[in-house]
mmCIF file of C-alpha atoms in Angstrom:
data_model
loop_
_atom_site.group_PDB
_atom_site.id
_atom_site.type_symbol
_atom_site.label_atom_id
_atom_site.label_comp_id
_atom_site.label_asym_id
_atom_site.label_seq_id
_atom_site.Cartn_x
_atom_site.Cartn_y
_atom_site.Cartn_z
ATOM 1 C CA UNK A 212 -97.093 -49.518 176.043
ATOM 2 C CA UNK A 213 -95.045 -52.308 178.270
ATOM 3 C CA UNK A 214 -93.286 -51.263 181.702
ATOM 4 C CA UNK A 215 -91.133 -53.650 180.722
ATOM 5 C CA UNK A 216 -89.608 -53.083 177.141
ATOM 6 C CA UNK A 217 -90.106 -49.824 174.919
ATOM 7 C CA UNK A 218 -93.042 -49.419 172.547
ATOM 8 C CA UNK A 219 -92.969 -52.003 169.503
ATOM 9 C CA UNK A 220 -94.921 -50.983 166.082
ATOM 10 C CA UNK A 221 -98.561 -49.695 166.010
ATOM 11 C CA UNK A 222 -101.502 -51.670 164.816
ATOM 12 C CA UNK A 223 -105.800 -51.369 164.935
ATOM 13 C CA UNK A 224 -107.826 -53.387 163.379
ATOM 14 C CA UNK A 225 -111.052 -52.409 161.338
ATOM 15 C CA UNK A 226 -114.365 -54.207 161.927
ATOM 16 C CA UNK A 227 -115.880 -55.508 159.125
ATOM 17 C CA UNK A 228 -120.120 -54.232 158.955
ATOM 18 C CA UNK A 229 -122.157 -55.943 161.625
ATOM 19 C CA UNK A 230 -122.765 -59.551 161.496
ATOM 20 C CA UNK A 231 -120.634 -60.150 158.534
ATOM 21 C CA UNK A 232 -117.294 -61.563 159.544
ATOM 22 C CA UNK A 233 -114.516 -60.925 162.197
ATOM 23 C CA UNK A 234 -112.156 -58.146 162.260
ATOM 24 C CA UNK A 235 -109.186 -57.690 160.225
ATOM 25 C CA UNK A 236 -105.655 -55.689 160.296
ATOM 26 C CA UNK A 237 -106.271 -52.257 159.552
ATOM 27 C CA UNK A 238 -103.524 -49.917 157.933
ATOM 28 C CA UNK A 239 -103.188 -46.181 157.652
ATOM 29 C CA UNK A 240 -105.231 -44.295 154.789
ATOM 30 C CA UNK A 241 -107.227 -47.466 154.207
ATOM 31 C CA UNK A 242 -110.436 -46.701 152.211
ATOM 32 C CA UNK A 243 -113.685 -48.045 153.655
ATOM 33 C CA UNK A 244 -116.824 -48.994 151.423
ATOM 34 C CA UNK A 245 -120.256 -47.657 152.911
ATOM 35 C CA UNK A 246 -121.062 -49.716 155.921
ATOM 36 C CA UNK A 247 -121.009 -49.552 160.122
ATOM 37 C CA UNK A 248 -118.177 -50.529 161.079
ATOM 38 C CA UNK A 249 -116.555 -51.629 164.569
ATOM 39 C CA UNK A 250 -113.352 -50.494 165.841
ATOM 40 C CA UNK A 251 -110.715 -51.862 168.638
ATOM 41 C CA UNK A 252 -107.120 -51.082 169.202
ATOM 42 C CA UNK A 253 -104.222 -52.235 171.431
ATOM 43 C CA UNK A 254 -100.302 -51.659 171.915
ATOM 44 C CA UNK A 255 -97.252 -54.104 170.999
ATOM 45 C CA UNK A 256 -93.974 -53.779 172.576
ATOM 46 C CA UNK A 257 -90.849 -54.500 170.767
ATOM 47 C CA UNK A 258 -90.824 -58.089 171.715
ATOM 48 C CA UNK A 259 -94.121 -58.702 170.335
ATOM 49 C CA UNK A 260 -95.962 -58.912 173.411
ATOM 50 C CA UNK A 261 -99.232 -57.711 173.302
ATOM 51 C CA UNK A 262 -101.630 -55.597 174.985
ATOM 52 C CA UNK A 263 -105.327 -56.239 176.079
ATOM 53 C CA UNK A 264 -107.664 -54.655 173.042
ATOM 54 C CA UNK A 265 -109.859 -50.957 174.072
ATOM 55 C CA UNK A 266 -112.506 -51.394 171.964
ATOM 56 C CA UNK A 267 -114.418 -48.409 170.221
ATOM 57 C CA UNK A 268 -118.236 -47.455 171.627
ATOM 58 C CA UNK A 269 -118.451 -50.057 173.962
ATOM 59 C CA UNK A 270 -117.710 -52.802 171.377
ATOM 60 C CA UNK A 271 -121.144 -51.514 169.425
ATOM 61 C CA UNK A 272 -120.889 -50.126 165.720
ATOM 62 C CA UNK A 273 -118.138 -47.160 166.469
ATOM 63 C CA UNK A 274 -118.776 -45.276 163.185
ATOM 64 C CA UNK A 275 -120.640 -45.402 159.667
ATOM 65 C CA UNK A 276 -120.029 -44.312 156.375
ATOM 66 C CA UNK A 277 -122.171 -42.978 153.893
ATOM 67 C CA UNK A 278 -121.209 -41.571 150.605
ATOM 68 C CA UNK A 279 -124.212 -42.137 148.504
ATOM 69 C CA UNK A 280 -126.660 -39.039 148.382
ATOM 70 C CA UNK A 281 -130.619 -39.827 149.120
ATOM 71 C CA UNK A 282 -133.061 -40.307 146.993
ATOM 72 C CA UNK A 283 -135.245 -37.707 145.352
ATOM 73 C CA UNK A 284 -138.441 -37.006 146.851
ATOM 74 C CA UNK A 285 -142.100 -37.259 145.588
ATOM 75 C CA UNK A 286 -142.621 -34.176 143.697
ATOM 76 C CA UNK A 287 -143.898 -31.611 146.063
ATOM 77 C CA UNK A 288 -147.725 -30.309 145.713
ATOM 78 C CA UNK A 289 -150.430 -28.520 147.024
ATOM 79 C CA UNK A 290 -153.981 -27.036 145.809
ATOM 80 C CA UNK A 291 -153.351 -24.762 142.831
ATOM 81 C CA UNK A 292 -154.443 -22.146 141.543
ATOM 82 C CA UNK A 293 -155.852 -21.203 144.929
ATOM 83 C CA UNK A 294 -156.874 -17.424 146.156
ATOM 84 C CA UNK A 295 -155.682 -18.474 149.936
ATOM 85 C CA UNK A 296 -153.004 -16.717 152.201
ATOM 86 C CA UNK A 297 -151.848 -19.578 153.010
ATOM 87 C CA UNK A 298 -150.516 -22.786 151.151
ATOM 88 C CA UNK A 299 -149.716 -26.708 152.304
ATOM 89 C CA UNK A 300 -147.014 -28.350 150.402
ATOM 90 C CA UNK A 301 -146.622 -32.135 150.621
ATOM 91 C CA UNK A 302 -144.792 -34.761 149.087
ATOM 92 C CA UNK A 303 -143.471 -38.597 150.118
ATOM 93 C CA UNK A 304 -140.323 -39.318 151.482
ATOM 94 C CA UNK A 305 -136.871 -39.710 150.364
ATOM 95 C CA UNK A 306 -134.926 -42.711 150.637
ATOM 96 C CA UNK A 307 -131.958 -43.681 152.298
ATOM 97 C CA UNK A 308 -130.683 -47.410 153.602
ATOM 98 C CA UNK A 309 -127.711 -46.296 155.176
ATOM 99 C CA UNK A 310 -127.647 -43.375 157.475
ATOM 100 C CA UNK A 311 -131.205 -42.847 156.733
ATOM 101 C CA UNK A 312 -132.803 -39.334 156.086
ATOM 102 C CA UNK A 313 -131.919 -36.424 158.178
ATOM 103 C CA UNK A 314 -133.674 -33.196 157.247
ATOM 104 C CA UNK A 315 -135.508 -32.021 154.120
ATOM 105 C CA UNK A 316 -134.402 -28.559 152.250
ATOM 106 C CA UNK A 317 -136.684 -26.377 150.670
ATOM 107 C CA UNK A 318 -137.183 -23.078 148.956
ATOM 108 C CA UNK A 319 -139.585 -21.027 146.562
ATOM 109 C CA UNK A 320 -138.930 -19.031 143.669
ATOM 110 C CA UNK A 321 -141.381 -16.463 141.346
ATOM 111 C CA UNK A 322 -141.423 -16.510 137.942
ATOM 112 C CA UNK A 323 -138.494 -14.942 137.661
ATOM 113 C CA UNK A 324 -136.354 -17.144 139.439
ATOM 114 C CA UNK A 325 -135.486 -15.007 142.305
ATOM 115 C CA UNK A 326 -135.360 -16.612 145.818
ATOM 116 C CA UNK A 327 -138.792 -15.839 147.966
ATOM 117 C CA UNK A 328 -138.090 -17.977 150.908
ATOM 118 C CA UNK A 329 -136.369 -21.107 152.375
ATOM 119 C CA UNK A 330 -135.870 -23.047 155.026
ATOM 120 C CA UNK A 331 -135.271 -26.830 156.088
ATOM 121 C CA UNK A 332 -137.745 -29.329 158.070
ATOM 122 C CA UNK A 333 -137.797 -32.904 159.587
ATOM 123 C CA UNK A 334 -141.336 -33.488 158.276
ATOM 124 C CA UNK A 335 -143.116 -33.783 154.835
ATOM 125 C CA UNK A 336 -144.863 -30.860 154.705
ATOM 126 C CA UNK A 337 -144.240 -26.964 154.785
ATOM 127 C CA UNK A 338 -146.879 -24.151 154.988
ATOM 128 C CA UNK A 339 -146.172 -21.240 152.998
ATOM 129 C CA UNK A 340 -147.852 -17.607 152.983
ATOM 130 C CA UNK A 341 -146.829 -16.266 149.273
ATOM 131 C CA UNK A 342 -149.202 -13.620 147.912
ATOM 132 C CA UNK A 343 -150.174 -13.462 144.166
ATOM 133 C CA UNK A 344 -148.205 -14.608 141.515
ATOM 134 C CA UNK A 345 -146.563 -17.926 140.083
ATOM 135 C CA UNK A 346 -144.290 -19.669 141.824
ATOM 136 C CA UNK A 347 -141.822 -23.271 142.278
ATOM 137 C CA UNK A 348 -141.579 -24.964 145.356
ATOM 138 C CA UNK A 349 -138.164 -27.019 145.387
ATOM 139 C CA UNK A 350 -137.125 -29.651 147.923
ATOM 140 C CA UNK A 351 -134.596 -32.301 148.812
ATOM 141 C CA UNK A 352 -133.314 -34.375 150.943
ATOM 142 C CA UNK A 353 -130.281 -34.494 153.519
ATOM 143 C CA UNK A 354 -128.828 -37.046 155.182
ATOM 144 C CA UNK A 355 -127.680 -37.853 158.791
ATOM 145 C CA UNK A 356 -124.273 -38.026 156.375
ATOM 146 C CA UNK A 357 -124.381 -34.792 155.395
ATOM 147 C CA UNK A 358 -125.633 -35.584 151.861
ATOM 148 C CA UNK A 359 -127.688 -33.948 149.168
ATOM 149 C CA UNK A 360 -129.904 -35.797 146.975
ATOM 150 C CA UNK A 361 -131.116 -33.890 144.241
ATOM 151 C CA UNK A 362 -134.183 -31.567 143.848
ATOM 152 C CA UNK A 363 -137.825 -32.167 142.915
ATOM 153 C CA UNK A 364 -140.070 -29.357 142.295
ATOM 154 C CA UNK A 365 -144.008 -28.251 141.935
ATOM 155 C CA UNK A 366 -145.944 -25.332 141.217
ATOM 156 C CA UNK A 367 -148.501 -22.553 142.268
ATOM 157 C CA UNK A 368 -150.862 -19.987 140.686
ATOM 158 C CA UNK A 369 -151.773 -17.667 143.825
ATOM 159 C CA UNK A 370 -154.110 -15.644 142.344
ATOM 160 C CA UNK A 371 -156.312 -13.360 144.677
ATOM 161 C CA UNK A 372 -158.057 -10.955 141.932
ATOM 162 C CA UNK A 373 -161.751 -11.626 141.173
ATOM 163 C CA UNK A 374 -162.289 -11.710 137.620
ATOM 164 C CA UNK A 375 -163.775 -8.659 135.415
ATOM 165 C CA UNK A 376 -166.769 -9.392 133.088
ATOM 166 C CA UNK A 377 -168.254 -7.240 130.027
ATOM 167 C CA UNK A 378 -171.490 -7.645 128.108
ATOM 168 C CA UNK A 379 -172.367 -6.889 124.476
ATOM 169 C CA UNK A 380 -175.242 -4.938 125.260
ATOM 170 C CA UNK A 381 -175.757 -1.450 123.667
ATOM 171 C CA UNK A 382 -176.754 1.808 125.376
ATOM 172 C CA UNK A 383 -179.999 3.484 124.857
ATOM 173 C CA UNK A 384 -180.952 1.192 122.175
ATOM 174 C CA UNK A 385 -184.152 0.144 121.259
ATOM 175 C CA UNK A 386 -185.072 -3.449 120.554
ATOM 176 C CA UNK A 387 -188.079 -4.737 118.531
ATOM 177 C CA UNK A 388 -186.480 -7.981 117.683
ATOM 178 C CA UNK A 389 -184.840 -11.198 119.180
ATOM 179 C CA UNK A 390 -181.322 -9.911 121.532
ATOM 180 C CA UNK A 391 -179.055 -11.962 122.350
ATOM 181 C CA UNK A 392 -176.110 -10.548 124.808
ATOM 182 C CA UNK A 393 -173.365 -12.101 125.105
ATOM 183 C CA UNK A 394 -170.827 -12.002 128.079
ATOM 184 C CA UNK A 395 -166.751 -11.830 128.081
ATOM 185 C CA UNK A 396 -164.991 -12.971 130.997
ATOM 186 C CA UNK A 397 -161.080 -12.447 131.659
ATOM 187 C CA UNK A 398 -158.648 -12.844 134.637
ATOM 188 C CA UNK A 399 -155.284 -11.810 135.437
ATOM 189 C CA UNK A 400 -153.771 -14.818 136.408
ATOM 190 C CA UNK A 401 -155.977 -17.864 136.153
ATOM 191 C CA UNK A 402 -158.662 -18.545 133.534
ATOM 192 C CA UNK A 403 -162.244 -17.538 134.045
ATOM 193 C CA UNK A 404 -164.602 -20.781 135.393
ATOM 194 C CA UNK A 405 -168.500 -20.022 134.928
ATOM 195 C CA UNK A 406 -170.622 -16.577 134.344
ATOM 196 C CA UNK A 407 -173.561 -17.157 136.024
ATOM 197 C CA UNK A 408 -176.674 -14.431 135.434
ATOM 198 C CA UNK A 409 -179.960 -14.154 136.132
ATOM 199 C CA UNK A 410 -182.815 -12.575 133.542
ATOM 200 C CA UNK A 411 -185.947 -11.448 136.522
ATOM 201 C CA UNK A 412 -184.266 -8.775 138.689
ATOM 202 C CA UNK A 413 -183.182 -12.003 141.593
ATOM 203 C CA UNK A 414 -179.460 -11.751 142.467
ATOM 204 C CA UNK A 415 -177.596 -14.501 140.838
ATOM 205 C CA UNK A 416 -175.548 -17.077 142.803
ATOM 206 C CA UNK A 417 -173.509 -19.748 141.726
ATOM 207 C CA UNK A 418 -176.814 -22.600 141.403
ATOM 208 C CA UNK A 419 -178.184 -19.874 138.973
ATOM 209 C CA UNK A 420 -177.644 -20.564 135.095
ATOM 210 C CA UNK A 421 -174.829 -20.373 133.486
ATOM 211 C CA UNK A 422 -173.463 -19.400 130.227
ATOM 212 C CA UNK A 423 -171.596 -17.107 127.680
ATOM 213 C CA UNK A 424 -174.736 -15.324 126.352
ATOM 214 C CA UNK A 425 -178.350 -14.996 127.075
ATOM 215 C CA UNK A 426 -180.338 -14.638 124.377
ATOM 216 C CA UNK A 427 -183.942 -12.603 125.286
ATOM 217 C CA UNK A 428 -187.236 -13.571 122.683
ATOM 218 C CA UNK A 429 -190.108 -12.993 124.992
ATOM 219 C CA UNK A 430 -191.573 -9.264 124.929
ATOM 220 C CA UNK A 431 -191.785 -7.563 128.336
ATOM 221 C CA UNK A 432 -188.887 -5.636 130.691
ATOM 222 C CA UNK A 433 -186.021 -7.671 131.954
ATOM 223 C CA UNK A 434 -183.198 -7.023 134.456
ATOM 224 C CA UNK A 435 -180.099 -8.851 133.486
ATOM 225 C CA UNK A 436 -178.050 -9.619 136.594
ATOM 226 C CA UNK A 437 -174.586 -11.292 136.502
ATOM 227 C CA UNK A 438 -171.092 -12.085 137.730
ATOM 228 C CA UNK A 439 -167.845 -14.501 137.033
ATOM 229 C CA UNK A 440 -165.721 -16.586 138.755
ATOM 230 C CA UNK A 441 -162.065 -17.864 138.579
ATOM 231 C CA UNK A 442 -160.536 -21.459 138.672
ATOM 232 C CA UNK A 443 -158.778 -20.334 141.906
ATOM 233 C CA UNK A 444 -162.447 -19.437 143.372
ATOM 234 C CA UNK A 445 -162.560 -15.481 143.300
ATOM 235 C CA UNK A 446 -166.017 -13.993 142.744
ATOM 236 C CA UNK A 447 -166.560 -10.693 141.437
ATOM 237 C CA UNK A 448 -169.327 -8.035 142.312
ATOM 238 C CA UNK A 449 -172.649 -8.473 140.734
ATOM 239 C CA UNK A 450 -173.432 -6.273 137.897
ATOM 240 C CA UNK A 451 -176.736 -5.732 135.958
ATOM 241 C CA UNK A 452 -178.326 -4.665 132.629
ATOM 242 C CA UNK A 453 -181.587 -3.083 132.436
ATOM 243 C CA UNK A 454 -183.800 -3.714 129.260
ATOM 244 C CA UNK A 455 -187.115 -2.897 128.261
ATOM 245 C CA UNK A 456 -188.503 -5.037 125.100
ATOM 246 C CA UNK A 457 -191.794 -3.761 123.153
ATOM 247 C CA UNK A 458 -192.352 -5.325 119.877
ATOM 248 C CA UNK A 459 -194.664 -2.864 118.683
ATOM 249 C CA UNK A 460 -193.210 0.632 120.249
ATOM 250 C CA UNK A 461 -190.142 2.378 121.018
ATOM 251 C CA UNK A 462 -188.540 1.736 124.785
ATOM 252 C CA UNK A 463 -184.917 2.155 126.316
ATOM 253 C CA UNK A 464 -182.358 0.707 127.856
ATOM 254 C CA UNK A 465 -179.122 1.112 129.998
ATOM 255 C CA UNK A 466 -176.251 0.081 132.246
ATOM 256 C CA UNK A 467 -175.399 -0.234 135.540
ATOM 257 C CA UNK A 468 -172.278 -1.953 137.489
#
């Protein structure tokens, strides 16, 4: 205002975005594209004398605007299937050239689409501690605007149940031929990976042979030792056959797990 006449009409003027031009006569309700902008003001009396300017923030950028949501981000992952308490989720960063990205927001669901967990992070990674079952990791990104950009998701197989194998092998049979016993792996969640056995009573590890079957020619006594894994890495107990082979008499066999 003037201490010498009353207060004339109001006026401000809107900056255009940084290094782009000078400033320009603002009006009431004007709409603004996406930019910084600067901002100054100052008072005319009704004689049309003017005022110094005040300018906005020091004459720096005095506000931004941002309507245009981020960018999706790289499709989150992390080992799977996998038999560990504990998972690492990554993926690569969202975009965004004009208030850049804020936070990211993220949340799991089970296979039936119910809500396990969420939460929000500044980083690009989350560590998770979901016991067995499926489940989809969604996350997206939020701005220093306040916007959303849409979701991109992964998945998991937690599975933490060592697999159960059977063999073909008969009880208290006798065997004067050629037997061939064949093994049948199945898991709960994930598929079976390798049955690994041993034929001469040694405990079978993982560098032992592998295979379906084992087929036994050779006359003499044999103890049949074997186990499964999973693809998420479970092992289960060792079990073993005993067999006794004599071409020309009568023997036995049987069981144990």
């Amino acid at each position: 205002t003037s201490i010498l006449d009353s207060q004339g009409s109001r006026s401000f003027t809107v900056g255009q975005a940084e290094g782009s031009g000078s400033y320009t006569v603002g009006v009431e309700d004007q709409i603004l594209s996406d930019a910084g902008y600067y901002w100054r003001v100052m008072a005319t009396d009704s004689n049309d004398v003017s005022g110094l300017y005040a300018y906005a923030n020091s004459g720096e950028i005095a506000f931004n605007i941002d309507t245009i949501n981020p960018s999706i981000p790289g499709i989150p992952s992390t080992n799977s299937p996998t038999n560990s308490a504990s998972q690492t989720w990554g993926w690569t960063a969202a975009i965004d050239s004009a208030s850049g990205i804020d936070n990211y927001v993220w949340r799991v669901l089970n296979n039936l689409d119910e809500l396990i967990i969420n939460g929000i992070t500044d980083s690009l990674s989350v560590i998770t501690n979901l016991i067995e079952g499926e489940y989809n990791f969604f996350v997206k990104a939020l701005d220093n605007a306040t916007n959303y950009g849409s979701e991109s998701f992964g998945s998991i197989i937690v599975d933490t149940t060592a697999p159960l194998t059977t063999d073909s092998g008969t009880f208290s049979s006798w065997y004067k031929t050629s037997v061939t016993i064949a093994f049948s792996c199945s898991d709960n969640l994930t598929e079976c990976s390798n049955t690994y056995y041993t034929t001469d009573n040694s405990t079978p590890t993982i560098n032992s042979t592998n295979g379906s079957s084992v087929t036994l020619s050779e006359n003499g006594v044999y103890t049949i030792k074997y186990f499964s894994t999973d693809n998420a890495g479970n092992q289960e107990s060792v079990k073993w056959w005993f067999y006794f082979d004599n071409f020309k008499g009568c023997d036995f066999v049987y069981f144990c797990s």
